[in-house]
Short mmCIF file of C-alpha atoms and ligand atoms in Angstrom, two decimals:
data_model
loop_
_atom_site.label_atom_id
_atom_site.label_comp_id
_atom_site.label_asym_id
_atom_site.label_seq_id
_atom_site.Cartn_x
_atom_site.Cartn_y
_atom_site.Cartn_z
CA UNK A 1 120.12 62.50 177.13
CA UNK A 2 117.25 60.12 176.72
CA UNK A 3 115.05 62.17 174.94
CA UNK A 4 117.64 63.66 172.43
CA UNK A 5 118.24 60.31 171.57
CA UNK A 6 114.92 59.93 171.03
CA UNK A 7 114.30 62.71 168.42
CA UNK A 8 117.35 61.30 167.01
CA UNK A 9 114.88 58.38 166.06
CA UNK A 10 112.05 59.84 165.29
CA UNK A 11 113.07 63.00 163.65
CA UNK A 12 113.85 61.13 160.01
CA UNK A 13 110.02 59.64 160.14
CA UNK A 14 108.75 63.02 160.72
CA UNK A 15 111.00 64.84 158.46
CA UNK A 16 110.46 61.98 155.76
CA UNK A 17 107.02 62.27 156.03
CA UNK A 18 106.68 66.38 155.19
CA UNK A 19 105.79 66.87 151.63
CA UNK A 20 105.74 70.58 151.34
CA UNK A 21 108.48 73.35 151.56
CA UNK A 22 106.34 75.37 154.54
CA UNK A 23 105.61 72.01 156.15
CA UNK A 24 109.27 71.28 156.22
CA UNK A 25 109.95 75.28 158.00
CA UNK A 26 107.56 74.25 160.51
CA UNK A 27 109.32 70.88 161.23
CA UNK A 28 112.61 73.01 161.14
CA UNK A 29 111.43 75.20 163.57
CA UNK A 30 110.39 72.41 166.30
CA UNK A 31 113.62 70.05 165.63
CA UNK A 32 116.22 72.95 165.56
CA UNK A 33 114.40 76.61 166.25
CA UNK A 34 114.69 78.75 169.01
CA UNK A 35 111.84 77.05 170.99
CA UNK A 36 113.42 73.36 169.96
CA UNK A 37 114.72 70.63 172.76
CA UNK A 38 118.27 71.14 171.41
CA UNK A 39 118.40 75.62 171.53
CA UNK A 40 116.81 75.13 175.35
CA UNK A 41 119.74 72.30 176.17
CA UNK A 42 121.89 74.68 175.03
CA UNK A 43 120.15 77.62 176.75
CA UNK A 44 120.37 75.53 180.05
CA UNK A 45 124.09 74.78 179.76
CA UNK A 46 125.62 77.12 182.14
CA UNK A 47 123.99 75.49 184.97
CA UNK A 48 125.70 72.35 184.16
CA UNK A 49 129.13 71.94 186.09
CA UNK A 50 132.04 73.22 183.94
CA UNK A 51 133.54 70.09 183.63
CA UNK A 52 130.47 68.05 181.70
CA UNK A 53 130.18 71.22 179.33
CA UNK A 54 132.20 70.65 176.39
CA UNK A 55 130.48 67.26 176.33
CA UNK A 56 127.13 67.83 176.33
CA UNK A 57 127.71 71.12 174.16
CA UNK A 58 129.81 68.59 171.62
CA UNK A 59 126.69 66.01 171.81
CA UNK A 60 124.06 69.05 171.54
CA UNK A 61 126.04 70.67 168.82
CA UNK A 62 126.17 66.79 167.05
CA UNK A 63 123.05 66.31 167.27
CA UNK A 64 121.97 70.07 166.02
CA UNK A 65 123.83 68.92 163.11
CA UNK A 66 122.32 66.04 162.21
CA UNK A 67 118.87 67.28 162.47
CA UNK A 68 119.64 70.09 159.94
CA UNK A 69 120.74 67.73 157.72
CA UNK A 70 118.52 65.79 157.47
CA UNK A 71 116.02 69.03 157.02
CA UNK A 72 118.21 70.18 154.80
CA UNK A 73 118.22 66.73 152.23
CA UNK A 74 114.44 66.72 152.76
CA UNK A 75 114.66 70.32 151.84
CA UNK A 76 116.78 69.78 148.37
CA UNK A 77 114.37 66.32 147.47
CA UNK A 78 110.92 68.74 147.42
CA UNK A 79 112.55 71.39 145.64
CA UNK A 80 113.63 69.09 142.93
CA UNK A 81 110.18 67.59 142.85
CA UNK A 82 108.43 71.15 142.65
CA UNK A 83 110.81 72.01 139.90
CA UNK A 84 110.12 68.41 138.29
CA UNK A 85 106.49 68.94 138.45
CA UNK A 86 106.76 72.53 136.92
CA UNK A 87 108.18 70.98 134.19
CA UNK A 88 105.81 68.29 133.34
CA UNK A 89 103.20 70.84 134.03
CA UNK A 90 104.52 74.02 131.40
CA UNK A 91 105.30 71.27 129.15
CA UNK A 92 104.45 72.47 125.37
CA UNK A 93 103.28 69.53 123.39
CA UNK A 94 105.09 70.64 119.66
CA UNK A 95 103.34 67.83 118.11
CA UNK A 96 100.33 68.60 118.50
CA UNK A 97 98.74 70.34 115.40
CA UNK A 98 98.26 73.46 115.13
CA UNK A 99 94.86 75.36 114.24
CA UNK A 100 94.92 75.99 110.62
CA UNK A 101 93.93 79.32 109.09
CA UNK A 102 92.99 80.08 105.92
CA UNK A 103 95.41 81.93 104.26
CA UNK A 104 94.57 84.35 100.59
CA UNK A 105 96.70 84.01 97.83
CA UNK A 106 96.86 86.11 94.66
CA UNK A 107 94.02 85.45 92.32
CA UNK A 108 94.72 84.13 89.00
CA UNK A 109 95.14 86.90 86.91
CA UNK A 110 97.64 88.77 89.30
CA UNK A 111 100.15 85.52 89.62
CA UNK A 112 99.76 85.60 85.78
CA UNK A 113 100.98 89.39 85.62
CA UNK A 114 103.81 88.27 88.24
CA UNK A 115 104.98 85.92 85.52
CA UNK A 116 104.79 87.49 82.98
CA UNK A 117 106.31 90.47 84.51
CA UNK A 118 109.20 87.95 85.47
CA UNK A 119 109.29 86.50 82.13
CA UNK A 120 110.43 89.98 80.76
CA UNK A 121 112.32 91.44 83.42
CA UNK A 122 114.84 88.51 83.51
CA UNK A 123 115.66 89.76 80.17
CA UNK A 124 116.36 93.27 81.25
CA UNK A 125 112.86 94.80 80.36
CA UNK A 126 111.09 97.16 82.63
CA UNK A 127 108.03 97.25 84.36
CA UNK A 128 106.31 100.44 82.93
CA UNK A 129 102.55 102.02 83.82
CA UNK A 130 100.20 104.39 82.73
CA UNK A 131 96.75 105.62 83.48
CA UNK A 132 93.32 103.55 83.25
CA UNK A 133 91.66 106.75 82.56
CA UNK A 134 93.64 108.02 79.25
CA UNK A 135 93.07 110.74 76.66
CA UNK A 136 91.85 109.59 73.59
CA UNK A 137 95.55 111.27 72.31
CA UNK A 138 97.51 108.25 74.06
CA UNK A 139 94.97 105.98 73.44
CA UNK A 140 94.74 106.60 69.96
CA UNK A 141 96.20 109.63 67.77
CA UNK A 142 99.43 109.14 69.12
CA UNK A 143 99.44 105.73 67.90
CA UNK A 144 98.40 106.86 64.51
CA UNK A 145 95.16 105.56 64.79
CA UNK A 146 92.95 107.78 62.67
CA UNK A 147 89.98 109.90 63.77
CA UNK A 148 87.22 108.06 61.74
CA UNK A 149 88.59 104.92 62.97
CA UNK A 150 85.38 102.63 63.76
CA UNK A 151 87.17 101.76 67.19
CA UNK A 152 86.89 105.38 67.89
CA UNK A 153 83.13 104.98 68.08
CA UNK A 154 81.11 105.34 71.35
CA UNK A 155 79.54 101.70 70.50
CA UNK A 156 83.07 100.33 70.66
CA UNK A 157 84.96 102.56 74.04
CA UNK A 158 83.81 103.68 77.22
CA UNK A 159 84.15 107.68 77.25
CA UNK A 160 84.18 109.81 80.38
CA UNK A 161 84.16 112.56 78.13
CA UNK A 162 83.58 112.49 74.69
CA UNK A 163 82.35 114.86 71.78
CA UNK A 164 85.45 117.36 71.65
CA UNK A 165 88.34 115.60 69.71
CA UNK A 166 90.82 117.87 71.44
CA UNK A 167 89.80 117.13 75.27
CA UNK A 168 88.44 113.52 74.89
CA UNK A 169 89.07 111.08 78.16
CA UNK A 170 88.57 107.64 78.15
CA UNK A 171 88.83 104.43 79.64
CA UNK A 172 92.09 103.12 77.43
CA UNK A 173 91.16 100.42 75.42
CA UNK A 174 94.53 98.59 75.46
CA UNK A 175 98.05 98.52 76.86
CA UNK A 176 99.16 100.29 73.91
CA UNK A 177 99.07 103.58 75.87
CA UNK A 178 101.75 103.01 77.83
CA UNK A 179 104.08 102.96 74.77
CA UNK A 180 103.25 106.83 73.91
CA UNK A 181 103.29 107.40 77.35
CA UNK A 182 106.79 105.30 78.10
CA UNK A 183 108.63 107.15 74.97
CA UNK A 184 106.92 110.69 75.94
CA UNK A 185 108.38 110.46 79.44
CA UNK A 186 112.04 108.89 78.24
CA UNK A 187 114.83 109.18 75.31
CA UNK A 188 115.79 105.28 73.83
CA UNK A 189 116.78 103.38 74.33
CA UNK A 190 113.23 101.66 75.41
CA UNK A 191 112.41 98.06 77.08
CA UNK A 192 109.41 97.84 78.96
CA UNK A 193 106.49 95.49 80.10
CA UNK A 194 103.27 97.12 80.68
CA UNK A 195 100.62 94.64 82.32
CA UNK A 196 97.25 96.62 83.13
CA UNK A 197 93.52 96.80 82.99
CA UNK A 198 91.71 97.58 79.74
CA UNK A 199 88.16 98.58 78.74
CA UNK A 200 86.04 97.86 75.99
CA UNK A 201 82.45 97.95 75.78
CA UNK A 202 81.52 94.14 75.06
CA UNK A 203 79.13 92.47 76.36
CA UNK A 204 80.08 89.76 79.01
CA UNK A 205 80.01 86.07 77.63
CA UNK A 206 82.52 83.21 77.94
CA UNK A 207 84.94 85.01 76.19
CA UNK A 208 84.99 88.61 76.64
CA UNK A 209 84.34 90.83 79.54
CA UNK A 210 84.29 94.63 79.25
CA UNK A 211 87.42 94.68 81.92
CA UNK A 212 90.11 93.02 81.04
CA UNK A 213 93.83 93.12 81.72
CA UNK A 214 96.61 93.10 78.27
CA UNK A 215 100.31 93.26 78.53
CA UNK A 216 101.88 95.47 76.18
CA UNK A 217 105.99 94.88 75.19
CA UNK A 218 108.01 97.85 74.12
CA UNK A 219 111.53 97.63 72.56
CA UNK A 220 112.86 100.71 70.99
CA UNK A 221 116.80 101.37 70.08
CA UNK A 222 119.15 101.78 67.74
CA UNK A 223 119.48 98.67 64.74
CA UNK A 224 116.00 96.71 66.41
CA UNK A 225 114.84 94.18 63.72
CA UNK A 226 111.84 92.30 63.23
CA UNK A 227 113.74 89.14 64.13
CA UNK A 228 114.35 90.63 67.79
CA UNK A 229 110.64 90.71 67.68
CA UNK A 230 110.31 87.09 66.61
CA UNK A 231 113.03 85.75 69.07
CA UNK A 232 111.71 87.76 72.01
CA UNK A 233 108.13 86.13 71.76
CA UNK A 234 109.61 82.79 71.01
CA UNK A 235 111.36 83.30 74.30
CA UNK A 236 108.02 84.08 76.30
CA UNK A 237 105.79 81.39 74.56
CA UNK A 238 108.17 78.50 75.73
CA UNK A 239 109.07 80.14 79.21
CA UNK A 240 104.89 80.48 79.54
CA UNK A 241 103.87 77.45 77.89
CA UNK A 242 107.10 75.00 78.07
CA UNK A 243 110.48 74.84 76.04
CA UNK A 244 108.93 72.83 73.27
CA UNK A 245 106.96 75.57 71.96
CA UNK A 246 107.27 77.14 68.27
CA UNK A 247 105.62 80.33 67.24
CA UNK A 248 104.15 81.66 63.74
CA UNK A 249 103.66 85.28 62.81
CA UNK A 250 100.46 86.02 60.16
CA UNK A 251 100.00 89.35 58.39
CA UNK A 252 97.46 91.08 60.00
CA UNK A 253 97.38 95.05 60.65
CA UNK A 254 97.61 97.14 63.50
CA UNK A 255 97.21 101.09 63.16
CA UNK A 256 100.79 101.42 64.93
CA UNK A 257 102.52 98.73 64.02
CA UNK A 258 104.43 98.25 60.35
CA UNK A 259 104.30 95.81 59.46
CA UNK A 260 102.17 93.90 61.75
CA UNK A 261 101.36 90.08 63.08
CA UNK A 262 99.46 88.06 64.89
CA UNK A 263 101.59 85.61 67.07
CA UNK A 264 100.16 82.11 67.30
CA UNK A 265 101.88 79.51 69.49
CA UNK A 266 101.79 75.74 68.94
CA UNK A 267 99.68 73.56 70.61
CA UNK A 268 101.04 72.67 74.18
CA UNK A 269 98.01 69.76 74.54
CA UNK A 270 98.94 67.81 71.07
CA UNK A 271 101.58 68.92 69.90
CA UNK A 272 100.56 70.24 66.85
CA UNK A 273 98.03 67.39 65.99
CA UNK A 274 94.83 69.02 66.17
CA UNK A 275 93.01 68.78 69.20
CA UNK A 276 90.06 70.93 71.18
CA UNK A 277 92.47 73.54 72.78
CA UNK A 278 93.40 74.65 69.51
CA UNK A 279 89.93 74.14 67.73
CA UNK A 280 91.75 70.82 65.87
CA UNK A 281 94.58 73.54 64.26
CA UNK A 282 97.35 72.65 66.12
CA UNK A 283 97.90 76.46 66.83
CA UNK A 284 96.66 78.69 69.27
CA UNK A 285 96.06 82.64 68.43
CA UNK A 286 97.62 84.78 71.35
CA UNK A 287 98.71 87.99 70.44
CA UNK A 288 99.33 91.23 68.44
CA UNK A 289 102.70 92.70 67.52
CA UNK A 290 104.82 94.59 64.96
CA UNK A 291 107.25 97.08 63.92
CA UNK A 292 106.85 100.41 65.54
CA UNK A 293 105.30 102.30 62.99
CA UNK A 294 107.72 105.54 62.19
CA UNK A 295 104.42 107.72 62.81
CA UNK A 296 104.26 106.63 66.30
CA UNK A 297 107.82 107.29 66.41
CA UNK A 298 106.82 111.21 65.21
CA UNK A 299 103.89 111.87 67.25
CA UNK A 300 105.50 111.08 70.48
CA UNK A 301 109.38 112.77 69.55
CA UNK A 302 111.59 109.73 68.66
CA UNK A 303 113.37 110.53 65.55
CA UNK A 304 112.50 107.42 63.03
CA UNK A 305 115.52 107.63 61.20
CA UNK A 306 117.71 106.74 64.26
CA UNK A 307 115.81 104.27 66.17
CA UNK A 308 113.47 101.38 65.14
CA UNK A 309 111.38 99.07 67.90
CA UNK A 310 108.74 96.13 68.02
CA UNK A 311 105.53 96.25 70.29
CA UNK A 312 103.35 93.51 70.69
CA UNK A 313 100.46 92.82 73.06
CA UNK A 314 98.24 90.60 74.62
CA UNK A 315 95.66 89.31 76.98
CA UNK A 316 96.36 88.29 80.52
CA UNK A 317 92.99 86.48 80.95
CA UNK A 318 93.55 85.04 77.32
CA UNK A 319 96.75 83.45 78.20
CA UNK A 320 96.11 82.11 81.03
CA UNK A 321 92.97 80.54 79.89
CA UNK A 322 94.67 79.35 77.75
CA UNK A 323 97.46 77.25 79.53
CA UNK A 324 94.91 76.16 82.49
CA UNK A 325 91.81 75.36 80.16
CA UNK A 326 89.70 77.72 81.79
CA UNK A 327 86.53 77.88 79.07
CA UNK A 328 84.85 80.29 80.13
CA UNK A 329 86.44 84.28 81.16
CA UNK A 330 83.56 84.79 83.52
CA UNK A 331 85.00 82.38 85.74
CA UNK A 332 88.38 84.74 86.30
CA UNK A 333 85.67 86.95 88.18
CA UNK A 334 83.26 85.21 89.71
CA UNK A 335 84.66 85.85 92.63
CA UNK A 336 83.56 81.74 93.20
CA UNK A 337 86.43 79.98 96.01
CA UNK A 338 85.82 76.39 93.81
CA UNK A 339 87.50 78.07 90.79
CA UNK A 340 90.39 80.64 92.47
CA UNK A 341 91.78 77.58 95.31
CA UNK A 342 92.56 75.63 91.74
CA UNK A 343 95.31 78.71 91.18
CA UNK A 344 96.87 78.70 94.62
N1 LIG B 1 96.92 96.87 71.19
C1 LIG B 1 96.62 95.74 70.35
C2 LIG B 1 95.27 95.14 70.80
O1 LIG B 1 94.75 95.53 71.79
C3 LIG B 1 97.69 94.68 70.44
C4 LIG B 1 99.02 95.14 69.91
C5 LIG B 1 99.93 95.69 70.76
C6 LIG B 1 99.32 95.01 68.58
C7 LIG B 1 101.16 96.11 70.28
C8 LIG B 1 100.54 95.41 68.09
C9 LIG B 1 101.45 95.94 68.94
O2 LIG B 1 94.75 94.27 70.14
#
């Protein structure tokens, strides 16, 4: 039994020292396999007399058992380390930061046609739309604009075709179009918001551009006044500009509007003092409205006697220049990053 007892002491150094799973099978294999000490003991126990069997098979079965488990803790210790140093290894670092990428956002003019567009629809008006290529019907008979109107003129809109009154297309030169088209297409009562692209032929300088984008308003029902009209764009100048904003209405004439107004807006940088936003007036011009006029009201099928409405419209690039103190409309399409990440 010597030399049992002597892998008895030796066999926790060896097993100790393994430090991989398939160095610890191999160890298995020589302490406790079928070619170890203890399996050819066991093998050689039927020549032993009967009577010492049970002992030695006791003590060869004891000591069997002690040398699995000790390959068996070793076992459970370099699993947990391989599983410990998996984890250390896959470990995600979640503060470190990550790579930043540079990410669009809407230019200018489109968040102002988003706010606008929420400006009105919170108030139950819809978004309506209409063609930037418009007969010169939509864009200007139905709205009672005469035929020897000077805005008529070649000098003033683009034409795709032009020269027979009956047949002329054009690129529209407001909003406006989308009230004939809104009323062709729908009985009152009417409430829409028409943001779009317009076309005039001006020449490009800091304040005009021949592209340009209006919105155009459109209330038509039953018992509409002009004060609806008043109260409606006193509502959008202080949701657009801030709640401390008054409005004034001048004269001023549209060919489809009766009467008609230009909408000023006080001051939002002095308050009504005088200052450069508002060339020292205190007021700032921003946009055309009026009555419907009853012609309109013909042209396109309403019946004037039973409905009355207000329109108004404006500029998108003219508001907004005006609330950022952008001076110059050629920067809204420059297309130049140092101007557009102001708006983001
Ligand atoms: N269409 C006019 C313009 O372009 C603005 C306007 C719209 C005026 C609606 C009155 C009513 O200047």
């Amino acid at each position: 039994m010597d030399d049992l007892d002597a892998l008895l002491s030796s066999a926790p150094g060896q097993v100790a020292a393994t430090d991989s799973l398939e160095g610890l099978d191999a160890v298995e294999a020589e302490l406790v396999g079928r070619r170890s000490l203890v399996t050819e003991r066991r093998r050689g126990l039927g020549q032993l007399d009967p009577a010492e069997r049970p002992a030695v098979g006791a003590r060869l079965n004891e000591v069997a058992a002690t040398l699995q488990e000790l390959v068996d803790g070793r076992r459970l210790m370099l699993e947990r380390e391989a599983e410990d140093r998996l984890l250390v290894e896959d470990r995600v670092d979640i503060t470190v930061p990550r790579r930043l990428v540079a990410t669009g956002t809407s230019h200018l003019i489109t968040q102002t046609i988003d706010e606008i567009s929420d400006i009105f629809t919170a108030i139950g008006y819809q978004i309506a739309d209409g063609p930037e290529a418009e007969t010169a019907w939509h864009n200007f008979d139905a709205l009672n604009t005469p035929w020897w109107h000077p805005s008529r003129l070649e000098s003033d809109t683009m034409y795709l075709d032009y020269g027979d009154p009956e047949d002329e297309i054009l690129l529209r030169t407001h909003t406006s179009t989308v009230q004939a088209r809104t009323m062709e297409s729908q009985p009152p009562p009417v409430h829409v918001i028409a943001p779009g692209r317009c076309y005039r032929t001006d020449t490009f300088d800091a304040t005009h551009s021949p592209v340009f984008h209006q919105f155009e308003g459109l209330a038509v029902a039953e018992g509409i006044t002009f004060q609806d009209l008043k109260g409606t764009l006193l509502y959008f100048a202080r949701e657009y500009f801030g709640p401390d904003r008054t409005i004034r209405l001048i004269p001023h004439f549209f060919p489809f509007t009766e009467p008609s107004a230009e909408m000023h807006v006080s001051c939002f940088a002095c308050d009504g003092s005088g200052c450069r936003v508002c060339s020292h007036s205190g007021w700032i011009e921003l946009l055309g409205c009026g009555m419907v006029d009853p012609n309109v009201f013909e042209a396109i099928g309403y019946d004037p006697s039973q409905v009355t409405g207000f329109a108004f419209g404006g500029g998108i690039e003219r508001v907004a220049m005006v609330r950022h103190g952008i001076d110059d409309i050629r920067h809204l399409w420059d297309n130049d990053l140092r101007v557009n990440e102001q708006f983001v």
